[in-house]
mmCIF file of C-alpha atoms and ligand atoms in Angstrom:
data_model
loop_
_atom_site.group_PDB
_atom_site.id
_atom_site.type_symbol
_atom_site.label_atom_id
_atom_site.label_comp_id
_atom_site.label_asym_id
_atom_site.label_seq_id
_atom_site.Cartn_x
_atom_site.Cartn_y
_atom_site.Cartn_z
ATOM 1 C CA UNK A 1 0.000 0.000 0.000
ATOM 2 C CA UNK A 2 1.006 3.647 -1.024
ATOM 3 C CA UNK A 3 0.139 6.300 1.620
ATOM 4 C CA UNK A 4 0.428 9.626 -0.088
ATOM 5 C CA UNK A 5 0.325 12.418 3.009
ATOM 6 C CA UNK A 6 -1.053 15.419 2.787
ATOM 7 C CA UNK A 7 1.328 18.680 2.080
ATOM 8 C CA UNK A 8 2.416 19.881 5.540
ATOM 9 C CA UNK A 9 2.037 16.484 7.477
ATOM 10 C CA UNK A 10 5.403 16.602 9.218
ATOM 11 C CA UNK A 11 8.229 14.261 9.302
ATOM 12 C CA UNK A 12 7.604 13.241 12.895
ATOM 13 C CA UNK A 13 4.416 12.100 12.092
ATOM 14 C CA UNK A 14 5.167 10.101 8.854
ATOM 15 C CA UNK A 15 8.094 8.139 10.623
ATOM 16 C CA UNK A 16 5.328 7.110 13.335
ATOM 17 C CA UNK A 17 2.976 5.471 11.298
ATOM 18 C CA UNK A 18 6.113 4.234 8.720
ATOM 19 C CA UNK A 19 7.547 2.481 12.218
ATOM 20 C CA UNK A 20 3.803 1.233 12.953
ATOM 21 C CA UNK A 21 3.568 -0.612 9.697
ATOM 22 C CA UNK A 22 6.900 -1.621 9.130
ATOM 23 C CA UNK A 23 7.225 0.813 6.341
ATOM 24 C CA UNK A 24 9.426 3.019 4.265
ATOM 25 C CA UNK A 25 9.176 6.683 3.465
ATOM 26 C CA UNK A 26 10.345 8.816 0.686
ATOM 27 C CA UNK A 27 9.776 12.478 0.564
ATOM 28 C CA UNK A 28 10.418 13.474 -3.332
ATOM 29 C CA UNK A 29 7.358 13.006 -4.615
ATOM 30 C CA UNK A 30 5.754 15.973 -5.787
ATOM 31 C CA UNK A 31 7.249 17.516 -2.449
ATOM 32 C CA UNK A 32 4.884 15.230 -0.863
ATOM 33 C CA UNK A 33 5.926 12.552 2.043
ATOM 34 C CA UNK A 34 5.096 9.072 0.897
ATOM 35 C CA UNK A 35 4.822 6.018 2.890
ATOM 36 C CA UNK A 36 5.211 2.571 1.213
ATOM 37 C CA UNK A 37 4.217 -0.350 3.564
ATOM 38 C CA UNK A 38 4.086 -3.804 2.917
ATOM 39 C CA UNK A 39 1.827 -4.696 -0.520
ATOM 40 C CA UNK A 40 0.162 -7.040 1.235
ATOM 41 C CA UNK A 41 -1.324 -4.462 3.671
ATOM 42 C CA UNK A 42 -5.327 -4.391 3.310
ATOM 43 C CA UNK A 43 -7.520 -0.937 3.122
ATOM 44 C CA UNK A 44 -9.099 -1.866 6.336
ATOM 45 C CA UNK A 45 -6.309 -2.605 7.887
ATOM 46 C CA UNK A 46 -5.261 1.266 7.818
ATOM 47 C CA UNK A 47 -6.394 3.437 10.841
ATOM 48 C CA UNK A 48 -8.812 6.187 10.275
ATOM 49 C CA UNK A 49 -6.311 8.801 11.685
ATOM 50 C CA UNK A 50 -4.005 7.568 9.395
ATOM 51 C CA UNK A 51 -6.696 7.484 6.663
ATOM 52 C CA UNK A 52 -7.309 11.106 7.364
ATOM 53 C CA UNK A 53 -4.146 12.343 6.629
ATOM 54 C CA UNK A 54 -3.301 10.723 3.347
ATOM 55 C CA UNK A 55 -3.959 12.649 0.419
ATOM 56 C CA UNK A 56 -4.326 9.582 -1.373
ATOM 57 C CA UNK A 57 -3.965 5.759 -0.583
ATOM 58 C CA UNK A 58 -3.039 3.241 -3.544
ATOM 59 C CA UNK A 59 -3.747 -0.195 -2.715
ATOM 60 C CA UNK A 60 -1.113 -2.744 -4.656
ATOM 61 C CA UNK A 61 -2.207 -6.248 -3.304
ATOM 62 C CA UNK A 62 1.835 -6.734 -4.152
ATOM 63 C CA UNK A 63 5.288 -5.133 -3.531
ATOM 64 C CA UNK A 64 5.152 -3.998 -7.198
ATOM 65 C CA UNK A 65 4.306 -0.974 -5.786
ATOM 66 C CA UNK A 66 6.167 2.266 -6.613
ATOM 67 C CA UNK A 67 6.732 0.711 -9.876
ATOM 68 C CA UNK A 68 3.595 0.080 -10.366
ATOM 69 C CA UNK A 69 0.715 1.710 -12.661
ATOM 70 C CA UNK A 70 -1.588 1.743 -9.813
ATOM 71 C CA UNK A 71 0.619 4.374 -8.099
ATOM 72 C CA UNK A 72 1.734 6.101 -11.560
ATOM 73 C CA UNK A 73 -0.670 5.569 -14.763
ATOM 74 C CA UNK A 74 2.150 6.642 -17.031
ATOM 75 C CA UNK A 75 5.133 5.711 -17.999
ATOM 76 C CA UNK A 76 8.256 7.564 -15.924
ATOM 77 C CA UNK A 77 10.589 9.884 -18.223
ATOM 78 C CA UNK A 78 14.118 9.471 -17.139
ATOM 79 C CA UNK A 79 16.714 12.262 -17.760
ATOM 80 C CA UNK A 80 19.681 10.553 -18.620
ATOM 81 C CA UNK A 81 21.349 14.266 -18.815
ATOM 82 C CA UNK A 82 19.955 17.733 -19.893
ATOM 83 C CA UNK A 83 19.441 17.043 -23.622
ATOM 84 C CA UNK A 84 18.441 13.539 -23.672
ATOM 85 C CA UNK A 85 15.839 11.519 -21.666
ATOM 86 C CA UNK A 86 14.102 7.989 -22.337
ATOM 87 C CA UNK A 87 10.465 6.487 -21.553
ATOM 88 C CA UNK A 88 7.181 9.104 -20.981
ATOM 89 C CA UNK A 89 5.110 9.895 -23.664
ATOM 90 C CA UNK A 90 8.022 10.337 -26.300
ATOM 91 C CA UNK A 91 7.413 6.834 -28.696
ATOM 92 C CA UNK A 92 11.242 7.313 -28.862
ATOM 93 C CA UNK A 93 13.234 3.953 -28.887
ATOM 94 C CA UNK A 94 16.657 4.622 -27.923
ATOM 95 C CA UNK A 95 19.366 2.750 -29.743
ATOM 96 C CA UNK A 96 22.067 2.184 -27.465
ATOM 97 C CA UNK A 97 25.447 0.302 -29.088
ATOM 98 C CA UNK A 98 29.373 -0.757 -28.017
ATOM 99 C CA UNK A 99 31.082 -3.481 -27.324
ATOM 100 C CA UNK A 100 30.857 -6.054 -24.581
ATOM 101 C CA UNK A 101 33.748 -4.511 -22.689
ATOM 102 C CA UNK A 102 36.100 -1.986 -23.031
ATOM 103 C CA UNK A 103 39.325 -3.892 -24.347
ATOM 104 C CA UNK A 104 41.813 -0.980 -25.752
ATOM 105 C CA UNK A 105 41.500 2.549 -26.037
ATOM 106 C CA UNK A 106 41.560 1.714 -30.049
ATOM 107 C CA UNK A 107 38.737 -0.383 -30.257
ATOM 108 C CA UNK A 108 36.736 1.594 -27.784
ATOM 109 C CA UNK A 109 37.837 4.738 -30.045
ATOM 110 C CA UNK A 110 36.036 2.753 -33.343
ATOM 111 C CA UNK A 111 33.188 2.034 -31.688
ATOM 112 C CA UNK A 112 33.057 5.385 -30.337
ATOM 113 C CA UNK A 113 33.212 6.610 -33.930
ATOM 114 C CA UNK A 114 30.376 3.919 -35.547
ATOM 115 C CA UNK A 115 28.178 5.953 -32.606
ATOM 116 C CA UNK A 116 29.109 9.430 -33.814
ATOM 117 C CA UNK A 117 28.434 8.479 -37.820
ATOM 118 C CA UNK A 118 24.917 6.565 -37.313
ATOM 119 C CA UNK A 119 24.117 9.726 -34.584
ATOM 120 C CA UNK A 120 23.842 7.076 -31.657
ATOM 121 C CA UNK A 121 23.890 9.541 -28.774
ATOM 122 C CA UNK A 122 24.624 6.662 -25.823
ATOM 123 C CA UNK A 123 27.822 4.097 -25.946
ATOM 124 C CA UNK A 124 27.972 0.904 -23.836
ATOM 125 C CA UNK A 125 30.993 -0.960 -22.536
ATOM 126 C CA UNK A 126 31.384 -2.882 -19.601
ATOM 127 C CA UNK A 127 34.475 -2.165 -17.340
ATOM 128 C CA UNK A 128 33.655 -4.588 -14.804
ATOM 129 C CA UNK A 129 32.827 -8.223 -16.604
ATOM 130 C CA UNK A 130 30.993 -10.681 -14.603
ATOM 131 C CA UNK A 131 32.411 -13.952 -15.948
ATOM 132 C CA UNK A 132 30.612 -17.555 -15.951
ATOM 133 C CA UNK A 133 34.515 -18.034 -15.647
ATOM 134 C CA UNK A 134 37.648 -17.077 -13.355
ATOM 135 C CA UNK A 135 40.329 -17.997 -16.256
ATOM 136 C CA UNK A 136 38.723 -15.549 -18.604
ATOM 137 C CA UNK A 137 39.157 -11.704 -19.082
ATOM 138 C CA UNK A 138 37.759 -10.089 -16.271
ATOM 139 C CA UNK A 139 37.209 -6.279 -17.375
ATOM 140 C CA UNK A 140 39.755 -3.483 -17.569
ATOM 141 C CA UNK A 141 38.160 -2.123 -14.293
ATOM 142 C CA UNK A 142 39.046 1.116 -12.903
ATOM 143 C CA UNK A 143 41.400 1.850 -16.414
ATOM 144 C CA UNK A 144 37.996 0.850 -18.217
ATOM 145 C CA UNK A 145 36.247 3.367 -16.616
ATOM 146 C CA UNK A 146 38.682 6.031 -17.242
ATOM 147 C CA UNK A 147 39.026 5.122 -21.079
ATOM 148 C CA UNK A 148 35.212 5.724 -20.913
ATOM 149 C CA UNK A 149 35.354 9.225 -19.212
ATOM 150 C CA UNK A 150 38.084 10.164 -22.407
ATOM 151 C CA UNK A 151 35.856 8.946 -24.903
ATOM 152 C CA UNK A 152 32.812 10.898 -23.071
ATOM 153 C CA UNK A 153 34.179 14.022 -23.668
ATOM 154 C CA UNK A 154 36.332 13.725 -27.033
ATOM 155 C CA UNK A 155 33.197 12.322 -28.815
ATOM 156 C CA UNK A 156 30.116 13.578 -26.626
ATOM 157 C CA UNK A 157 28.472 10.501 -26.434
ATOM 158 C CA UNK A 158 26.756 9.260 -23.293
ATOM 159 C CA UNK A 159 28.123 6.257 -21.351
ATOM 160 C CA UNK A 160 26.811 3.126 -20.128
ATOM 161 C CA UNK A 161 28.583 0.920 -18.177
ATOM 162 C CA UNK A 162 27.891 -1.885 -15.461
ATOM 163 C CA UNK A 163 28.982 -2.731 -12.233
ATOM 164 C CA UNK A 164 29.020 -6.208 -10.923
ATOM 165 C CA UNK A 165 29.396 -6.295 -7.447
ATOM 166 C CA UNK A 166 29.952 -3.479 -4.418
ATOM 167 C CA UNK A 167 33.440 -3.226 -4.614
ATOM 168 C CA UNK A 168 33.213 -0.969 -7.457
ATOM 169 C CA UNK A 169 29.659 0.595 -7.464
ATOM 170 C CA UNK A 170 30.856 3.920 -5.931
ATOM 171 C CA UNK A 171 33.468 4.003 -9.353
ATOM 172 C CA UNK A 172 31.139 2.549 -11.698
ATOM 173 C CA UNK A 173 27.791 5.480 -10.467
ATOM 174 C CA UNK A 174 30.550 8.111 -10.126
ATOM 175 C CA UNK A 175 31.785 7.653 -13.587
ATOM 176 C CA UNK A 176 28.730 6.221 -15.692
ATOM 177 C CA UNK A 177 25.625 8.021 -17.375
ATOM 178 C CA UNK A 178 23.460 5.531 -17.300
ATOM 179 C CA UNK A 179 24.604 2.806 -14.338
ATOM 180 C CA UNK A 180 23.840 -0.800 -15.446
ATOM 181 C CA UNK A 181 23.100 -3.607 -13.432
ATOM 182 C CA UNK A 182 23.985 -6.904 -15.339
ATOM 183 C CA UNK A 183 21.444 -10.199 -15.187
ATOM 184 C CA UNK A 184 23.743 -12.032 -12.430
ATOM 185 C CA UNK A 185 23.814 -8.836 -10.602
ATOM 186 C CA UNK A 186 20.334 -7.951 -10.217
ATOM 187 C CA UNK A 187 19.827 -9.880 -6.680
ATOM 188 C CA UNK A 188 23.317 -7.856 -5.143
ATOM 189 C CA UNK A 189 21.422 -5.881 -2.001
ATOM 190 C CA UNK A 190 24.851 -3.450 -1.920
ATOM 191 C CA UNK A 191 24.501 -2.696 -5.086
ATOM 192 C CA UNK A 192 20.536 -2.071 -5.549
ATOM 193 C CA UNK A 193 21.168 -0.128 -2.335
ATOM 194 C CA UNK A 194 24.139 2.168 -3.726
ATOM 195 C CA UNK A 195 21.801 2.917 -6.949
ATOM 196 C CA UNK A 196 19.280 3.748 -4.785
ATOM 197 C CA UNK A 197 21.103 6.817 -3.181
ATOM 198 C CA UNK A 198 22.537 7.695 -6.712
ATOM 199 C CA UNK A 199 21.167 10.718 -8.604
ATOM 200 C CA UNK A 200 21.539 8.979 -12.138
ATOM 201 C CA UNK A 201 19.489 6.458 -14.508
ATOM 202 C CA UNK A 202 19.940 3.011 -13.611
ATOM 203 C CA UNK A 203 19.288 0.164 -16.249
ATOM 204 C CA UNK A 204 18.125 -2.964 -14.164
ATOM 205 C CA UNK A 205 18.805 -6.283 -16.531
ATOM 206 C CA UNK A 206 16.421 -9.323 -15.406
ATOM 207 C CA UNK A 207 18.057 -12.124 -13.802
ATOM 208 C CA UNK A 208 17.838 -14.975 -16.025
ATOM 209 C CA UNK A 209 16.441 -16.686 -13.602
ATOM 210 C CA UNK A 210 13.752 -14.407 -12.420
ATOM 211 C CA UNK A 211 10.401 -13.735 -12.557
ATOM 212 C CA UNK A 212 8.594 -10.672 -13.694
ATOM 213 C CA UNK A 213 7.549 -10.233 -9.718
ATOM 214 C CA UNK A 214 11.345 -10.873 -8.557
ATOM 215 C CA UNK A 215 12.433 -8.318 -11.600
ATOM 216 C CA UNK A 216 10.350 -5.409 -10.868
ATOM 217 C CA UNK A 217 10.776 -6.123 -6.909
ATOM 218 C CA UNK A 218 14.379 -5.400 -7.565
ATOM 219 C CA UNK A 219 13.541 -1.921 -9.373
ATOM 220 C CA UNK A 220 11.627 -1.277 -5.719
ATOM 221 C CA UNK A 221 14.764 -1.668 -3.741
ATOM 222 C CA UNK A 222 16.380 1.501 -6.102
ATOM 223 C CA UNK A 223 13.340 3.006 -6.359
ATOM 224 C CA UNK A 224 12.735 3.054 -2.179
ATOM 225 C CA UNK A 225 16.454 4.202 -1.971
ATOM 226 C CA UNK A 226 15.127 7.408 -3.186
ATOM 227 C CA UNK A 227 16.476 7.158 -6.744
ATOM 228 C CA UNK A 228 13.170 7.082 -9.283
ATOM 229 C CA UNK A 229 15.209 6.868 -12.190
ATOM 230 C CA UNK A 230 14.949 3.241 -13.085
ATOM 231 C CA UNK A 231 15.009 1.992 -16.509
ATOM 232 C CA UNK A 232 14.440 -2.101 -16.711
ATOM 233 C CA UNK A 233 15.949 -4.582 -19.562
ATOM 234 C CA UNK A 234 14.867 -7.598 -21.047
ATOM 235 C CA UNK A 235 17.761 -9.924 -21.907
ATOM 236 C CA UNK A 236 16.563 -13.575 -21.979
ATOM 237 C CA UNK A 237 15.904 -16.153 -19.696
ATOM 238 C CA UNK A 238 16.866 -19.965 -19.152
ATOM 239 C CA UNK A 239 14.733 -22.024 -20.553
ATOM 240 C CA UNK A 240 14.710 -26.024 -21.600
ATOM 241 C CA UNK A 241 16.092 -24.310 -25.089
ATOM 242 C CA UNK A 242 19.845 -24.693 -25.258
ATOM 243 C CA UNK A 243 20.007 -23.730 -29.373
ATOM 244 C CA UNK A 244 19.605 -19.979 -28.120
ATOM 245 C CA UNK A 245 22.077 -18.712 -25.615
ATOM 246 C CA UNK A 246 18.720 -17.847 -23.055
ATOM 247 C CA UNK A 247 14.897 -17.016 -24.721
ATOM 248 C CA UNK A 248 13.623 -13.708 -25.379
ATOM 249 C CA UNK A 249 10.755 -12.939 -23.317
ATOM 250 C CA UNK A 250 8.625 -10.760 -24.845
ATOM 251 C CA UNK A 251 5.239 -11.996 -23.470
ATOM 252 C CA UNK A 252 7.226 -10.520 -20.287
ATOM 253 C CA UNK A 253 7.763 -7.547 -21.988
ATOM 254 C CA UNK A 254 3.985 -6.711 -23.039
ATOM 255 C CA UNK A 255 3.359 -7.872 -19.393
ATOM 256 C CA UNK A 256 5.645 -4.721 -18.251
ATOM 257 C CA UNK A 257 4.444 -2.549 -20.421
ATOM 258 C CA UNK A 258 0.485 -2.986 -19.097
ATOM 259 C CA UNK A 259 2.087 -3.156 -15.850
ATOM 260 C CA UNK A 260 5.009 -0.759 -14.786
ATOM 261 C CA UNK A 261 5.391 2.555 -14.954
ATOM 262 C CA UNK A 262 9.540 2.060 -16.020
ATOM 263 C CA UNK A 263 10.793 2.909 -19.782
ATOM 264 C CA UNK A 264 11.489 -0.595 -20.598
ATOM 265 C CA UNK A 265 14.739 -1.245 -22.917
ATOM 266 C CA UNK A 266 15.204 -4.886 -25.087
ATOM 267 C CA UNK A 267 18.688 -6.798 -25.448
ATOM 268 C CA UNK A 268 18.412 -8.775 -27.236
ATOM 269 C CA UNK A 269 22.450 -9.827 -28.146
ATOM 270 C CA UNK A 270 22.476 -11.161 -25.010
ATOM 271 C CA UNK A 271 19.472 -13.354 -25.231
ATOM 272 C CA UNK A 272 21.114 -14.821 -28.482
ATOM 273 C CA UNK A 273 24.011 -15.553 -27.996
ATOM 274 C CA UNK A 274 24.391 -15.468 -32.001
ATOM 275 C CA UNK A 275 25.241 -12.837 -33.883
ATOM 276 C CA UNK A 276 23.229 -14.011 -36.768
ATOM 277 C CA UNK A 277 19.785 -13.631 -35.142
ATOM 278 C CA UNK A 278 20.415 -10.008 -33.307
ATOM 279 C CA UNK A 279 18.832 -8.495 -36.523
ATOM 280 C CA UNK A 280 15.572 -10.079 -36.712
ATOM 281 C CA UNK A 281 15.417 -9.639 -32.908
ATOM 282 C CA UNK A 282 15.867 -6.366 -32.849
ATOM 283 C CA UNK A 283 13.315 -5.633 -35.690
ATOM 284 C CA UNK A 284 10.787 -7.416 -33.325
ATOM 285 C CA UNK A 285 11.754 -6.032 -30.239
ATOM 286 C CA UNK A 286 11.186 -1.737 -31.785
ATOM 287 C CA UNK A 287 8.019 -3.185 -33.132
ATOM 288 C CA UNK A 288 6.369 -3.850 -29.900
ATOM 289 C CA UNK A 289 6.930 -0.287 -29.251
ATOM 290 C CA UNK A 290 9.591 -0.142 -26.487
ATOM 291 C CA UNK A 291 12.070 2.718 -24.880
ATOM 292 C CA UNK A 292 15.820 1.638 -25.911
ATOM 293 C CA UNK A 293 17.772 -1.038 -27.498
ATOM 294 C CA UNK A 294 20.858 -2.545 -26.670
ATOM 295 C CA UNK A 295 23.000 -4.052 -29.070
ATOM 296 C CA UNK A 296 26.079 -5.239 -28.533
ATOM 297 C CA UNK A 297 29.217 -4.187 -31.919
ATOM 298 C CA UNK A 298 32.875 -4.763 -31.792
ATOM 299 C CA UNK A 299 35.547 -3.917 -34.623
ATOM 300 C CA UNK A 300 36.066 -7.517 -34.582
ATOM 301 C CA UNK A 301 33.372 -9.916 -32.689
ATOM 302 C CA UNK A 302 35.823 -13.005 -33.622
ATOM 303 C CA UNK A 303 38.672 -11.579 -31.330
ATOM 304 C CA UNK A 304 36.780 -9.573 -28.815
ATOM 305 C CA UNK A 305 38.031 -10.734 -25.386
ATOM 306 C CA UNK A 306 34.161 -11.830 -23.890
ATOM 307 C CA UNK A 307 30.947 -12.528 -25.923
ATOM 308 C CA UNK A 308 32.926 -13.041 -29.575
ATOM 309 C CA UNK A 309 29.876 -15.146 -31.086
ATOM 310 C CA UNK A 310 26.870 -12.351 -30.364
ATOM 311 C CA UNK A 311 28.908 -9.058 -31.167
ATOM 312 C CA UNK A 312 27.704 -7.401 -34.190
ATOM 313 C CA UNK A 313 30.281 -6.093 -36.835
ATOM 314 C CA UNK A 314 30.036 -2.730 -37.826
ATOM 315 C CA UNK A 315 29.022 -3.404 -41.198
ATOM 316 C CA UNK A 316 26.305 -5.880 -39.700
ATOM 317 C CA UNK A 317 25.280 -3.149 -37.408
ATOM 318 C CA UNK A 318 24.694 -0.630 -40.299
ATOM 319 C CA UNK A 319 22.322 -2.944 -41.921
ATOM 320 C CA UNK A 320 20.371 -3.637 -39.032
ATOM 321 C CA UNK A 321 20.245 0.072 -37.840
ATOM 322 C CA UNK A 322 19.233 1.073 -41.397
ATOM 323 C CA UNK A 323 16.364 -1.288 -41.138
ATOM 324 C CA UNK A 324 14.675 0.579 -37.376
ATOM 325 C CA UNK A 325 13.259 3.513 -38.359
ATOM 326 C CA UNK A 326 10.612 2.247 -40.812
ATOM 327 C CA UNK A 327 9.974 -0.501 -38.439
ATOM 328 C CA UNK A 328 9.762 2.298 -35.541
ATOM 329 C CA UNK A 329 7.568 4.286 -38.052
ATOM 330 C CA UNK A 330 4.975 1.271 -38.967
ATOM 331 C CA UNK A 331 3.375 2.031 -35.010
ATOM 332 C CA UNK A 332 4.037 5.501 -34.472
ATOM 333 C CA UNK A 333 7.505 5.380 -33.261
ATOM 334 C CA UNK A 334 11.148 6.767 -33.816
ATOM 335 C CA UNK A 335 14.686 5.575 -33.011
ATOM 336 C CA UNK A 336 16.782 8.013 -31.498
HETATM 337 C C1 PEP B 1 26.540 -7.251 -20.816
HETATM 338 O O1 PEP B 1 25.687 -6.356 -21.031
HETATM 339 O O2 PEP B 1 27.632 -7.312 -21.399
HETATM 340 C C2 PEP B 1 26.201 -8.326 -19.850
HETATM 341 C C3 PEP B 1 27.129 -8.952 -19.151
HETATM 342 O O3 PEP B 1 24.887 -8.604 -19.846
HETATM 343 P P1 PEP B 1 24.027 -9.529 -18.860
HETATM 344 O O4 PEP B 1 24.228 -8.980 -17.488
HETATM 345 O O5 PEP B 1 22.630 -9.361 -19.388
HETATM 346 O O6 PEP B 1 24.523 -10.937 -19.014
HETATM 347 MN MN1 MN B 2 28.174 -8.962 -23.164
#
């Protein structure tokens, strides 16, 4: 249950009813104090006086809650910085592109460039890799990151990068435009808890092991932290398949977008695993009409140092990218 309070209810007073129920409260929306107790919570289990001093009271029956359309009927618009912004009423999809991970300062330099000819305004590159093994390359880390930052400003293209585990969350949201959280990462408490006291865009991949309930539960921890700036991602799941790297779910995705109130953004590389189906998947993912794309483009997928098979050349890319917009067009939509 969602408790909005009145305007001028004090502090005081929130945190006594928040400790009654066993609740949290946040106090940035719409300058309003809002308490967020447990979905489960029924409307007559709410006292009158606290009744009385709720400006409104959204009942969830679930701890999709701030994420939820109950509590906001339209879809958040996230400002990833002054000039650009993804989800709200726009019918923009995003197309977000790079490599895997950030390998040398020349390849991240080309892909930088591929961005700045097709006018992709946001690059992605992972610093910190989380590995299915120890043996393999493991991420340039903090030298990553600071490759990044160089590219940032010679090119002017916005970064996205992930962090994989606490150790390096405070490097990963202090250098980052868009902070991503990757699939095995999503249940990491220190980490949903550091991006929930960061002031910038998170992108939240699904576990590919979770549920749609487990997924968007996991947005709630950021987005009770304070920080309403969550953007989810669809990347595949494990199922019986083993031809695919992990399925595509976009029955979840529809589900989402009836459901929650995030910009939702489509991987589908990842899901793959091949390079040779990322085109037809990405055709299908801008027609359901969704916020971003992430696509995953190296110089040369057949030496890149993780994820060789599913990396897109750039001449592949082209193709594909030259194929979105009258996709995009066909229900109302443009890539941007
Ligand atoms: C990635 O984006 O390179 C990545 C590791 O993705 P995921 O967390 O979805 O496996
Ligand atoms: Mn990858």
């Amino acid at each position: 249950m969602i408790i909005e309070l009145k305007r001028g209810v004090s502090r005081v007073l929130a945190e006594a009813i928040s400790l009654k129920y066993a609740a949290v409260i946040l106090n940035n929306y719409n300058g309003r104090l809002i308490i967020v107790t447990s979905g489960k919570l029924k409307e007559n289990e709410l006292d009158e006086s606290v009744r009385q001093l709720a400006e409104r009271v959204v009942i969830t029956g679930s701890d999709i809650q701030l994420a939820s359309r109950k509590f906001l009927t339209s879809k958040r618009e996230i400002r990833i910085t002054d000039d650009l912004t993804i989800g709200g009423n726009s019918q923009n999809t995003l197309v977000i592109t790079g490599p895997c991970s950030v390998e040398s300062e020349k390849q991240i330099r080309a892909c930088a460039e591929l961005c700045v000819q097709l006018g992709i305004k946001v690059l992605r590159a992972g610093a910190y890799k989380p590995r299915t093994s120890p043996y393999s390359f493991q991420g340039l880390e903090i030298k990553g990151l600071q490759l990044l930052d160089k590219i940032r400003s010679d090119y002017g293209l916005k970064i996205i990068t992930e962090v994989k585990d606490g150790s390096h969350a405070e490097a990963v949201i202090e250098y980052a435009d868009i902070i991503q959280i990757g699939a095995k990462a999503m249940y990491d408490h220190s980490i949903l808890r550091a991006c929930g006291k960061a002031r910038k865009p998170v992108l939240l991949k699904r576990g590919f092991g979770s549920n749609l309930q487990e997924f968007v539960q996991a947005a709630e921890f950021i987005l009770c932290g304070g920080n309403e700036q969550v953007i989810l991602c669809e990347r595949g799941i494990r199922t019986f398949e083993n031809f695919t790297r992990f399925t595509l779910d976009l029955c979840g995705v529809s589900w989402l977008k009836e459901n929650v109130n995030l910009p939702i953004v489509i991987d589908p590389s990842h899901a793959m695993g091949f390079a040779y189906g990322v085109p037809d998947l990405s055709r299908a993912a801008v027609a359901m009409g969704i916020d971003g794309l992430l696509i995953e483009t190296h110089p040369n997928p057949a030496a890149a140092l993780s994820d060789p098979a599913q990396q897109l050349t750039f001449d592949q890319f082209k193709e594909l990218y030259g194929t979105l917009a009258d996709v995009a067009k066909a229900i109302g939509y443009k890539i941007v």
